[in-house]
Amino acid sequence: KKVIFSGMQPSGNITLGNYLGALKNWTKLQDEYNCLFCIVDLHALTVRQNPAELRKRAREVLMQYIAAGLDPEKNIIYYQSHVPAHAELAWILNCFTYMGELNRMTQFKEKSQKHKDNINAGLFTYPVLMAADILLYQADLVPVGNDQSQHLEITRDIAIRFNNLYGDTFTVPEGYFPKVGARIMSLQEPTKKMSKSDENENAYIALLDSPDTIVRKLKRAVTDSEAKIQYTDKQPGIKNLLDIYCSITEESVEEAVDRFSSLGYGEFKLKVAEAIIEELRPLQNRFYELEKDKAYIDGIIKTNAEKASYIANRTLRKVQKKIGLPPIV
Ligand code: TYM
């Protein structure tokens, strides 16, 4: 079986963008592939976090993975920080990555614009830790949203560079992007991507938002004055709502436009809200059930960290040997 690796940062509430761009697709891949789904808590440290909140959110992300339908028996679901090999391989790969390459990362440029008071070295080498995540497990495919494509390219470059120097060591991974939903936009500024770290809560739908909240956020979603439901870049707000709707219902955009063309924006927004509410209802119910079962979740955290460590350490040992680090005995 081919190997899949993907992850999410516990840096905020998981959004509908994370769900449609990544999580929902992961659930469809779990039968066909050997999958690892990580909660990348070390990556979240690149932005200042409140310790108690980080701990709480990391656990919530894990429970939301499971609530969304990822089977913790079939997939390896774990925290990045529980497998020290991620940080160790990241250090090694740092020495095989050029400043010039990292300087070109658009996400670094955006994030350092946003957090001018904390442009730390971790933020700069963030893509190298991501490369380590993926390469440790010899992943073939990495299902992510479009915003991660540049990070995937650098991962491939690092893997190819290392393989050329030391012989075949890493599988060179490929990105796997959804056809619809690969880039869900902010509800408040539809030319910006929906982000879990947005200060404006109205800009995103969180997976645990109540039906009332979802309706309210949709009603406030920024649109335009064209008063016409069509799928065009000139109407980014409406386009985004169509993307959301079609990504959930798996209906084609043409069909949806056809069906909604006679509606006013208000009515259309309610249709989209309904689709979101129905999609999230089972996930939310399972989440609140899981929350009651502390021992069950604790067990998953422990056994899955062990499974991940076993695979990760195998690759790390191989790398250490190839580059000439001395063995313990
Ligand atoms: P993160 O935590 O920002 O996002 C998690 C996943 O959600 C996708 N995504 C979106 N998809 C569609 N529309 C959006 N508005 C949207 N926002 C986010 C992201 O593309 C991602 O798939 N660097 C990664 C985490 C990571 C990782 C990895 C991913 C660390 N190591 C190894 C894959 C493999 C990140 O910050 O994702």
PDB file of N, CA and C in Angstrom, residues 12 27 35 44 71 84 93 96 106 116 122 137 155 158 182 188 210 238 248 253 266 270:
ATOM      1  N   GLY A  12      -5.372  27.178  16.094  1.00  0.00           N
ATOM      2  CA  GLY A  12      -6.675  27.841  16.164  1.00  0.00           C
ATOM      3  C   GLY A  12      -7.737  26.770  16.023  1.00  0.00           C
ATOM      4  N   THR A  27     -10.442  11.426   4.906  1.00  0.00           N
ATOM      5  CA  THR A  27     -11.347  10.330   5.283  1.00  0.00           C
ATOM      6  C   THR A  27     -11.627   9.414   4.084  1.00  0.00           C
ATOM      7  N   CYS A  35      -2.120   5.459   6.156  1.00  0.00           N
ATOM      8  CA  CYS A  35      -2.142   6.905   6.407  1.00  0.00           C
ATOM      9  C   CYS A  35      -1.622   7.283   7.783  1.00  0.00           C
ATOM     10  N   ALA A  44       3.234  24.827  15.396  1.00  0.00           N
ATOM     11  CA  ALA A  44       2.402  25.890  15.973  1.00  0.00           C
ATOM     12  C   ALA A  44       3.239  26.844  16.832  1.00  0.00           C
ATOM     13  N   ASP A  71     -10.426   6.755  11.219  1.00  0.00           N
ATOM     14  CA  ASP A  71     -10.435   5.624  12.136  1.00  0.00           C
ATOM     15  C   ASP A  71      -9.062   5.501  12.817  1.00  0.00           C
ATOM     16  N   PRO A  84      10.195  12.399  18.677  1.00  0.00           N
ATOM     17  CA  PRO A  84      11.353  13.302  18.588  1.00  0.00           C
ATOM     18  C   PRO A  84      12.095  13.226  17.257  1.00  0.00           C
ATOM     19  N   LEU A  93      18.131  18.003   7.988  1.00  0.00           N
ATOM     20  CA  LEU A  93      17.710  18.556   6.691  1.00  0.00           C
ATOM     21  C   LEU A  93      17.977  20.058   6.592  1.00  0.00           C
ATOM     22  N   PHE A  96      20.836  20.738   4.736  1.00  0.00           N
ATOM     23  CA  PHE A  96      20.763  20.431   3.301  1.00  0.00           C
ATOM     24  C   PHE A  96      19.766  21.343   2.596  1.00  0.00           C
ATOM     25  N   THR A 106       6.534  31.995   0.057  1.00  0.00           N
ATOM     26  CA  THR A 106       5.575  33.101   0.184  1.00  0.00           C
ATOM     27  C   THR A 106       4.901  33.100   1.556  1.00  0.00           C
ATOM     28  N   LYS A 116       5.370  40.987  12.793  1.00  0.00           N
ATOM     29  CA  LYS A 116       6.633  41.722  12.651  1.00  0.00           C
ATOM     30  C   LYS A 116       7.476  41.680  13.925  1.00  0.00           C
ATOM     31  N   GLY A 122      12.448  29.724  13.731  1.00  0.00           N
ATOM     32  CA  GLY A 122      11.546  28.596  13.478  1.00  0.00           C
ATOM     33  C   GLY A 122      10.579  28.892  12.346  1.00  0.00           C
ATOM     34  N   TYR A 137       8.369   9.210   6.941  1.00  0.00           N
ATOM     35  CA  TYR A 137       7.449   8.083   6.748  1.00  0.00           C
ATOM     36  C   TYR A 137       7.447   7.582   5.314  1.00  0.00           C
ATOM     37  N   THR A 155      10.039  20.314  -0.243  1.00  0.00           N
ATOM     38  CA  THR A 155      10.224  18.968   0.323  1.00  0.00           C
ATOM     39  C   THR A 155      10.788  18.024  -0.735  1.00  0.00           C
ATOM     40  N   ILE A 158      14.442  18.894  -1.456  1.00  0.00           N
ATOM     41  CA  ILE A 158      15.355  18.434  -0.400  1.00  0.00           C
ATOM     42  C   ILE A 158      15.564  16.916  -0.525  1.00  0.00           C
ATOM     43  N   ALA A 182      -9.982  23.430  -2.693  1.00  0.00           N
ATOM     44  CA  ALA A 182      -8.556  23.495  -2.372  1.00  0.00           C
ATOM     45  C   ALA A 182      -8.155  24.859  -1.815  1.00  0.00           C
ATOM     46  N   GLN A 188     -15.212  37.276   5.137  1.00  0.00           N
ATOM     47  CA  GLN A 188     -15.213  38.733   5.274  1.00  0.00           C
ATOM     48  C   GLN A 188     -14.389  39.425   4.191  1.00  0.00           C
ATOM     49  N   SER A 210     -22.052  26.417  16.203  1.00  0.00           N
ATOM     50  CA  SER A 210     -23.443  25.968  16.301  1.00  0.00           C
ATOM     51  C   SER A 210     -24.191  26.383  15.039  1.00  0.00           C
ATOM     52  N   ILE A 238     -19.413  35.420  -3.896  1.00  0.00           N
ATOM     53  CA  ILE A 238     -20.377  34.438  -4.404  1.00  0.00           C
ATOM     54  C   ILE A 238     -19.655  33.182  -4.903  1.00  0.00           C
ATOM     55  N   ILE A 248     -19.092  20.559  -0.538  1.00  0.00           N
ATOM     56  CA  ILE A 248     -19.844  19.751   0.429  1.00  0.00           C
ATOM     57  C   ILE A 248     -20.759  18.756  -0.278  1.00  0.00           C
ATOM     58  N   VAL A 253     -20.410  22.775 -10.296  1.00  0.00           N
ATOM     59  CA  VAL A 253     -20.670  24.205 -10.170  1.00  0.00           C
ATOM     60  C   VAL A 253     -21.790  24.626 -11.141  1.00  0.00           C
ATOM     61  N   GLY A 266     -29.693  36.579  -0.160  1.00  0.00           N
ATOM     62  CA  GLY A 266     -30.111  36.165   1.186  1.00  0.00           C
ATOM     63  C   GLY A 266     -30.543  34.709   1.209  1.00  0.00           C
ATOM     64  N   LEU A 270     -28.645  31.201   2.826  1.00  0.00           N
ATOM     65  CA  LEU A 270     -29.276  30.249   3.746  1.00  0.00           C
ATOM     66  C   LEU A 270     -29.120  28.813   3.252  1.00  0.00           C
TER      67      LEU A 270
END
